[in-house]
mmCIF file of C-alpha atoms in Angstrom:
data_model
loop_
_atom_site.group_PDB
_atom_site.id
_atom_site.type_symbol
_atom_site.label_atom_id
_atom_site.label_comp_id
_atom_site.label_asym_id
_atom_site.label_seq_id
_atom_site.Cartn_x
_atom_site.Cartn_y
_atom_site.Cartn_z
ATOM 1 C CA ASP Z 23 136.987 139.038 76.439
ATOM 2 C CA PRO Z 24 133.415 138.465 77.682
ATOM 3 C CA ASN Z 25 134.593 136.005 80.335
ATOM 4 C CA SER Z 26 137.362 138.049 81.920
ATOM 5 C CA GLY Z 27 136.041 141.500 81.144
ATOM 6 C CA ALA Z 28 139.380 142.455 79.579
ATOM 7 C CA LEU Z 29 139.561 144.434 76.376
ATOM 8 C CA HIS Z 30 140.541 142.283 73.409
ATOM 9 C CA ARG Z 31 142.692 144.439 71.140
ATOM 10 C CA ALA Z 32 143.167 143.781 67.425
ATOM 11 C CA GLN Z 33 146.837 143.169 66.649
ATOM 12 C CA GLY Z 34 147.032 142.222 62.996
ATOM 13 C CA PRO Z 35 150.463 140.921 61.910
ATOM 14 C CA VAL Z 36 152.310 142.907 64.618
ATOM 15 C CA THR Z 37 151.046 144.190 67.988
ATOM 16 C CA ALA Z 38 148.026 146.332 68.789
ATOM 17 C CA ASN Z 39 149.696 149.745 69.047
ATOM 18 C CA PHE Z 40 151.773 149.335 65.904
ATOM 19 C CA PHE Z 41 148.815 147.881 64.036
ATOM 20 C CA GLY Z 42 146.859 150.990 64.983
ATOM 21 C CA GLN Z 43 149.695 153.147 63.700
ATOM 22 C CA MET Z 44 149.678 151.412 60.304
ATOM 23 C CA LEU Z 45 145.893 151.466 60.073
ATOM 24 C CA LEU Z 46 145.942 155.190 60.767
ATOM 25 C CA VAL Z 47 148.067 155.734 57.665
ATOM 26 C CA ALA Z 48 145.862 153.363 55.654
ATOM 27 C CA THR Z 49 142.774 155.302 56.759
ATOM 28 C CA THR Z 50 144.398 158.520 55.559
ATOM 29 C CA PHE Z 51 145.186 157.147 52.110
ATOM 30 C CA GLY Z 52 141.733 155.612 51.872
ATOM 31 C CA MET Z 53 140.082 158.971 52.526
ATOM 32 C CA TYR Z 54 142.174 160.726 49.916
ATOM 33 C CA ALA Z 55 141.576 157.935 47.418
ATOM 34 C CA GLY Z 56 137.869 158.554 47.919
ATOM 35 C CA MET Z 57 138.350 162.281 47.311
ATOM 36 C CA ALA Z 58 140.384 161.647 44.163
ATOM 37 C CA ALA Z 59 138.068 159.037 42.617
ATOM 38 C CA ASP Z 60 136.155 160.250 39.552
ATOM 39 C CA ARG Z 61 133.661 157.379 39.448
ATOM 40 C CA ARG Z 62 130.927 156.792 41.972
ATOM 41 C CA ALA Z 63 131.715 153.098 42.355
ATOM 42 C CA THR Z 64 135.432 153.746 42.860
ATOM 43 C CA ARG Z 65 134.642 156.485 45.352
ATOM 44 C CA ALA Z 66 132.351 154.184 47.301
ATOM 45 C CA ILE Z 67 134.984 151.441 47.429
ATOM 46 C CA ALA Z 68 137.697 153.850 48.592
ATOM 47 C CA TRP Z 69 135.570 155.403 51.314
ATOM 48 C CA GLY Z 70 134.371 151.953 52.361
ATOM 49 C CA LEU Z 71 137.969 150.770 52.758
ATOM 50 C CA ALA Z 72 138.802 153.921 54.713
ATOM 51 C CA ALA Z 73 135.851 153.249 57.016
ATOM 52 C CA MET Z 74 136.985 149.652 57.543
ATOM 53 C CA CYS Z 75 140.507 150.805 58.391
ATOM 54 C CA LEU Z 76 139.083 153.378 60.798
ATOM 55 C CA LEU Z 77 136.965 150.719 62.457
ATOM 56 C CA ALA Z 78 139.951 148.404 62.756
ATOM 57 C CA THR Z 79 141.994 151.276 64.228
ATOM 58 C CA GLY Z 80 139.395 151.599 66.952
ATOM 59 C CA PHE Z 81 139.566 147.897 67.719
ATOM 60 C CA THR Z 82 143.307 148.208 68.414
ATOM 61 C CA ALA Z 83 142.381 150.496 71.357
ATOM 62 C CA SER Z 84 145.613 152.384 70.730
ATOM 63 C CA ARG Z 85 145.645 155.749 72.483
ATOM 64 C CA GLY Z 86 148.510 156.944 70.307
ATOM 65 C CA ALA Z 87 146.544 156.080 67.181
ATOM 66 C CA LEU Z 88 143.542 157.971 68.556
ATOM 67 C CA ILE Z 89 145.669 161.082 69.033
ATOM 68 C CA GLY Z 90 147.080 160.599 65.543
ATOM 69 C CA LEU Z 91 143.563 160.299 64.166
ATOM 70 C CA ALA Z 92 142.616 163.621 65.747
ATOM 71 C CA VAL Z 93 145.646 165.250 64.095
ATOM 72 C CA VAL Z 94 144.745 163.707 60.727
ATOM 73 C CA LEU Z 95 141.191 164.987 60.898
ATOM 74 C CA LEU Z 96 142.342 168.485 61.873
ATOM 75 C CA LEU Z 97 144.821 168.507 58.999
ATOM 76 C CA VAL Z 98 142.223 167.319 56.509
ATOM 77 C CA ILE Z 99 139.810 170.011 57.686
ATOM 78 C CA ALA Z 100 142.502 172.694 57.430
ATOM 79 C CA LEU Z 101 143.729 171.598 53.997
ATOM 80 C CA ARG Z 102 140.469 170.512 52.357
ATOM 81 C CA ARG Z 103 138.134 172.996 54.085
ATOM 82 C CA PRO Z 104 134.978 170.861 53.904
ATOM 83 C CA ARG Z 105 131.559 172.290 54.589
ATOM 84 C CA ALA Z 106 130.454 172.739 58.177
ATOM 85 C CA GLY Z 107 127.682 170.183 57.676
ATOM 86 C CA THR Z 108 130.201 167.585 56.477
ATOM 87 C CA ILE Z 109 132.392 168.227 59.508
ATOM 88 C CA ALA Z 110 129.421 167.898 61.849
ATOM 89 C CA ILE Z 111 128.254 164.640 60.295
ATOM 90 C CA GLY Z 112 131.757 163.196 60.411
ATOM 91 C CA ALA Z 113 132.270 164.238 64.039
ATOM 92 C CA VAL Z 114 128.957 162.718 65.110
ATOM 93 C CA GLY Z 115 129.672 159.517 63.199
ATOM 94 C CA ILE Z 116 133.139 159.058 64.694
ATOM 95 C CA GLY Z 117 131.853 159.952 68.149
ATOM 96 C CA LEU Z 118 129.082 157.371 67.948
ATOM 97 C CA LEU Z 119 131.528 154.814 66.597
ATOM 98 C CA PHE Z 120 134.018 155.167 69.429
ATOM 99 C CA SER Z 121 131.425 155.536 72.182
ATOM 100 C CA GLY Z 122 129.026 152.852 71.000
ATOM 101 C CA VAL Z 123 130.985 150.155 69.194
ATOM 102 C CA PHE Z 124 134.107 150.013 71.316
ATOM 103 C CA GLY Z 125 132.373 150.281 74.680
ATOM 104 C CA SER Z 126 133.667 151.626 77.962
ATOM 105 C CA GLU Z 127 137.014 149.805 77.926
ATOM 106 C CA TYR Z 128 138.509 152.198 75.389
ATOM 107 C CA ARG Z 129 137.246 155.205 77.323
ATOM 108 C CA ASP Z 130 138.693 153.755 80.525
ATOM 109 C CA ARG Z 131 142.129 153.468 78.887
ATOM 110 C CA ILE Z 132 142.003 157.118 77.868
ATOM 111 C CA VAL Z 133 140.802 158.319 81.272
ATOM 112 C CA SER Z 134 143.376 156.228 83.115
ATOM 113 C CA ALA Z 135 146.158 157.614 80.940
ATOM 114 C CA ALA Z 136 145.033 161.150 81.711
ATOM 115 C CA SER Z 137 144.807 160.436 85.441
ATOM 116 C CA SER Z 138 148.354 159.078 85.528
ATOM 117 C CA VAL Z 139 149.706 162.480 84.498
ATOM 118 C CA GLY Z 140 148.938 163.679 87.999
ATOM 119 C CA GLY Z 141 151.534 161.376 89.452
ATOM 120 C CA PRO Z 142 151.433 158.516 91.964
ATOM 121 C CA ALA Z 143 148.630 160.120 93.946
ATOM 122 C CA ALA Z 144 146.319 160.518 90.962
ATOM 123 C CA GLY Z 145 143.919 157.776 91.997
ATOM 124 C CA ALA Z 146 143.551 154.781 89.684
ATOM 125 C CA ALA Z 147 146.480 155.742 87.522
ATOM 126 C CA ASP Z 148 147.401 153.612 84.539
ATOM 127 C CA THR Z 149 150.459 151.553 85.493
ATOM 128 C CA SER Z 150 151.364 151.027 81.835
ATOM 129 C CA VAL Z 151 151.780 154.783 81.430
ATOM 130 C CA ARG Z 152 154.126 154.946 84.419
ATOM 131 C CA LYS Z 153 156.160 152.084 82.994
ATOM 132 C CA ARG Z 154 156.362 153.899 79.675
ATOM 133 C CA LEU Z 155 157.537 156.979 81.524
ATOM 134 C CA GLY Z 156 160.297 154.905 83.092
ATOM 135 C CA GLU Z 157 161.312 153.573 79.677
ATOM 136 C CA ASN Z 158 161.456 157.072 78.223
ATOM 137 C CA LEU Z 159 163.408 158.433 81.197
ATOM 138 C CA ALA Z 160 165.933 155.663 80.626
ATOM 139 C CA ALA Z 161 166.334 156.860 77.035
ATOM 140 C CA VAL Z 162 166.886 160.430 78.230
ATOM 141 C CA ARG Z 163 169.570 159.318 80.671
ATOM 142 C CA MET Z 164 171.301 157.216 78.032
ATOM 143 C CA PHE Z 165 171.430 160.289 75.814
ATOM 144 C CA GLU Z 166 172.771 162.385 78.673
ATOM 145 C CA ASP Z 167 175.536 159.843 79.308
ATOM 146 C CA ARG Z 168 176.494 159.496 75.622
ATOM 147 C CA PRO Z 169 175.172 162.608 73.876
ATOM 148 C CA LEU Z 170 177.193 162.506 70.658
ATOM 149 C CA LEU Z 171 177.041 158.915 69.403
ATOM 150 C CA GLY Z 172 174.506 157.301 71.732
ATOM 151 C CA VAL Z 173 174.657 153.752 73.049
ATOM 152 C CA GLY Z 174 174.488 152.253 69.561
ATOM 153 C CA PRO Z 175 171.714 150.964 67.269
ATOM 154 C CA ASP Z 176 169.533 148.392 69.047
ATOM 155 C CA HIS Z 177 171.683 148.748 72.185
ATOM 156 C CA TYR Z 178 168.986 150.412 74.281
ATOM 157 C CA LEU Z 179 167.793 146.914 75.161
ATOM 158 C CA LEU Z 180 171.218 145.988 76.508
ATOM 159 C CA HIS Z 181 171.375 148.969 78.858
ATOM 160 C CA TYR Z 182 167.756 149.332 79.896
ATOM 161 C CA LEU Z 183 167.779 147.260 83.097
ATOM 162 C CA ASP Z 184 170.767 149.140 84.475
ATOM 163 C CA TYR Z 185 168.917 152.438 84.082
ATOM 164 C CA SER Z 186 165.449 151.213 85.080
ATOM 165 C CA GLN Z 187 166.680 150.012 88.476
ATOM 166 C CA SER Z 188 167.821 153.503 89.407
ATOM 167 C CA ILE Z 189 164.678 155.149 87.989
ATOM 168 C CA GLY Z 190 162.351 152.831 89.895
ATOM 169 C CA LEU Z 191 159.201 153.129 87.777
ATOM 170 C CA ASP Z 192 159.374 149.714 86.123
ATOM 171 C CA SER Z 193 159.966 146.632 88.252
ATOM 172 C CA ARG Z 194 159.810 144.152 85.372
ATOM 173 C CA PRO Z 195 163.099 142.206 85.092
ATOM 174 C CA GLU Z 196 163.114 142.324 81.304
ATOM 175 C CA ALA Z 197 164.713 144.429 78.614
ATOM 176 C CA ARG Z 198 162.328 147.035 77.207
ATOM 177 C CA ARG Z 199 162.291 149.677 74.481
ATOM 178 C CA PRO Z 200 161.372 153.352 74.852
ATOM 179 C CA HIS Z 201 157.884 154.318 73.787
ATOM 180 C CA SER Z 202 159.073 157.151 71.586
ATOM 181 C CA LEU Z 203 160.613 157.070 68.140
ATOM 182 C CA TYR Z 204 162.497 160.287 68.871
ATOM 183 C CA LEU Z 205 163.867 159.388 72.286
ATOM 184 C CA GLU Z 206 164.948 156.026 70.909
ATOM 185 C CA ALA Z 207 166.863 157.777 68.129
ATOM 186 C CA LEU Z 208 168.574 160.125 70.590
ATOM 187 C CA ALA Z 209 169.487 157.324 72.987
ATOM 188 C CA GLU Z 210 170.825 154.923 70.363
ATOM 189 C CA LEU Z 211 172.208 157.270 67.701
ATOM 190 C CA GLY Z 212 173.192 160.287 69.768
ATOM 191 C CA ALA Z 213 172.898 163.870 68.618
ATOM 192 C CA ILE Z 214 174.788 163.251 65.373
ATOM 193 C CA GLY Z 215 172.872 160.191 64.201
ATOM 194 C CA ALA Z 216 169.521 161.491 65.427
ATOM 195 C CA ALA Z 217 170.057 164.792 63.599
ATOM 196 C CA LEU Z 218 170.578 162.898 60.333
ATOM 197 C CA PHE Z 219 167.515 160.748 61.020
ATOM 198 C CA PHE Z 220 165.346 163.774 61.773
ATOM 199 C CA LEU Z 221 166.710 165.476 58.652
ATOM 200 C CA ILE Z 222 165.487 162.580 56.508
ATOM 201 C CA LEU Z 223 162.039 162.768 58.072
ATOM 202 C CA GLY Z 224 161.896 166.531 57.607
ATOM 203 C CA THR Z 225 163.075 166.259 54.000
ATOM 204 C CA ALA Z 226 160.340 163.732 53.219
ATOM 205 C CA ALA Z 227 157.634 165.889 54.808
ATOM 206 C CA ARG Z 228 158.901 168.982 52.981
ATOM 207 C CA ALA Z 229 158.992 167.097 49.662
ATOM 208 C CA ALA Z 230 155.366 165.992 50.007
ATOM 209 C CA TRP Z 231 154.262 169.470 51.075
ATOM 210 C CA ARG Z 232 155.998 171.138 48.119
ATOM 211 C CA ALA Z 233 154.512 168.541 45.789
ATOM 212 C CA ARG Z 234 151.066 169.440 47.072
ATOM 213 C CA ALA Z 235 151.733 173.076 46.150
ATOM 214 C CA ARG Z 236 153.042 172.297 42.653
ATOM 215 C CA LEU Z 237 150.719 169.551 41.470
ATOM 216 C CA ALA Z 238 147.036 169.741 40.587
ATOM 217 C CA GLY Z 239 143.969 167.519 40.549
ATOM 218 C CA ARG Z 240 144.364 163.934 41.673
ATOM 219 C CA HIS Z 241 148.162 164.278 41.768
ATOM 220 C CA ARG Z 242 147.799 167.074 44.288
ATOM 221 C CA LEU Z 243 145.568 164.864 46.412
ATOM 222 C CA PHE Z 244 148.139 162.064 46.238
ATOM 223 C CA ALA Z 245 150.863 164.433 47.452
ATOM 224 C CA GLU Z 246 148.628 165.719 50.227
ATOM 225 C CA ALA Z 247 147.813 162.153 51.295
ATOM 226 C CA ALA Z 248 151.545 161.411 51.438
ATOM 227 C CA PHE Z 249 152.104 164.465 53.629
ATOM 228 C CA VAL Z 250 149.182 163.823 55.992
ATOM 229 C CA GLY Z 251 149.977 160.104 56.198
ATOM 230 C CA LEU Z 252 153.595 160.837 57.116
ATOM 231 C CA ILE Z 253 152.532 163.369 59.743
ATOM 232 C CA ALA Z 254 150.109 160.810 61.170
ATOM 233 C CA PHE Z 255 152.915 158.269 61.496
ATOM 234 C CA LEU Z 256 155.270 160.813 63.056
ATOM 235 C CA VAL Z 257 152.664 161.985 65.571
ATOM 236 C CA SER Z 258 152.034 158.424 66.710
ATOM 237 C CA GLY Z 259 155.829 158.084 66.840
ATOM 238 C CA PHE Z 260 155.780 160.240 69.966
ATOM 239 C CA PHE Z 261 154.275 157.205 71.719
ATOM 240 C CA LEU Z 262 155.829 154.297 69.795
ATOM 241 C CA HIS Z 263 159.386 153.274 68.992
ATOM 242 C CA ALA Z 264 160.728 151.875 65.722
ATOM 243 C CA ALA Z 265 159.858 148.238 66.363
ATOM 244 C CA PHE Z 266 158.901 147.781 62.692
ATOM 245 C CA PRO Z 267 160.970 150.420 60.864
ATOM 246 C CA ARG Z 268 160.108 149.138 57.393
ATOM 247 C CA TYR Z 269 156.651 150.682 57.706
ATOM 248 C CA LEU Z 270 158.144 154.067 58.524
ATOM 249 C CA TRP Z 271 160.431 153.893 55.503
ATOM 250 C CA ILE Z 272 157.523 152.933 53.264
ATOM 251 C CA VAL Z 273 155.664 156.100 54.289
ATOM 252 C CA VAL Z 274 158.853 158.173 53.930
ATOM 253 C CA ALA Z 275 159.420 156.700 50.467
ATOM 254 C CA ILE Z 276 155.881 157.589 49.355
ATOM 255 C CA ALA Z 277 156.444 161.187 50.476
ATOM 256 C CA LEU Z 278 159.748 161.356 48.583
ATOM 257 C CA VAL Z 279 158.117 159.873 45.480
ATOM 258 C CA ALA Z 280 155.494 162.607 45.641
ATOM 259 C CA GLY Z 281 158.255 165.197 45.780
ATOM 260 C CA HIS Z 282 160.059 163.601 42.848
ATOM 261 C CA ALA Z 283 156.845 163.529 40.819
ATOM 262 C CA ALA Z 284 156.364 167.238 41.430
ATOM 263 C CA ALA Z 285 159.956 167.972 40.413
ATOM 264 C CA GLN Z 286 159.472 166.079 37.147
ATOM 265 C CA ALA Z 287 156.042 167.551 36.386
ATOM 266 C CA PRO Z 288 157.226 170.692 34.480
ATOM 267 C CA ALA Z 289 159.608 168.702 32.311
ATOM 268 C CA ALA Z 290 156.960 166.082 31.630
ATOM 269 C CA ALA Z 291 154.474 168.769 30.704
ATOM 270 C CA GLY Z 292 156.906 170.377 28.345
ATOM 271 C CA LYS Z 293 157.347 167.185 26.353
ATOM 272 C CA HIS Z 294 153.652 166.967 25.396
#
């Protein structure tokens, strides 16, 4: 906002952090669509859409999405092994994008988050990070109190204020959610339910990874995109809860479809 000096964050149909999470996955699929395209025009469209999604991700100013983006890029480099010149150009381009287009506000959010790790005496610490810490500590304590079955699905909200008062990091008199997909699962589902949830996520990631090993050509790229996209979502899940779970299940479903396609590939090949 030019009048107040505050950072205006793109939110899309949800909120800024979750929009960044979804755009991160869209960026991943856009990049792989560009790699898989066999026509110059199609390749240009795919890479253009990926660039637009990346730009929009930056405008969300989501720190979790930025960390997820770093993981995506490292995975793509490890799996695709592009030339050193390509890596250098991409790094310079992304660096210029985030330092030039998004201004100092984004950098200030990152620096303030890092400074808050040092505790209350860490200077201009980011109060939002401390509040998130309080929310996550509440989830840990809920799990400690009810380790097997948890407090119940969507019941974290009902118990949060009781725990936050004793923790003392969040003075807001309102029900909150933990900023972690995994802590939320442990608090609400307990060890039994969370284990099943984590098993589903692991099965989906394993299915996409095995599909990448079994398929070839564009199908292999599709499977790899499903794997990297799921990992991107799960990495950002360390900082975000399941406020919009349908998007998680969409990514999980794509990974499972990739695994199913790989399982059917030998039989399909034998019919022709």
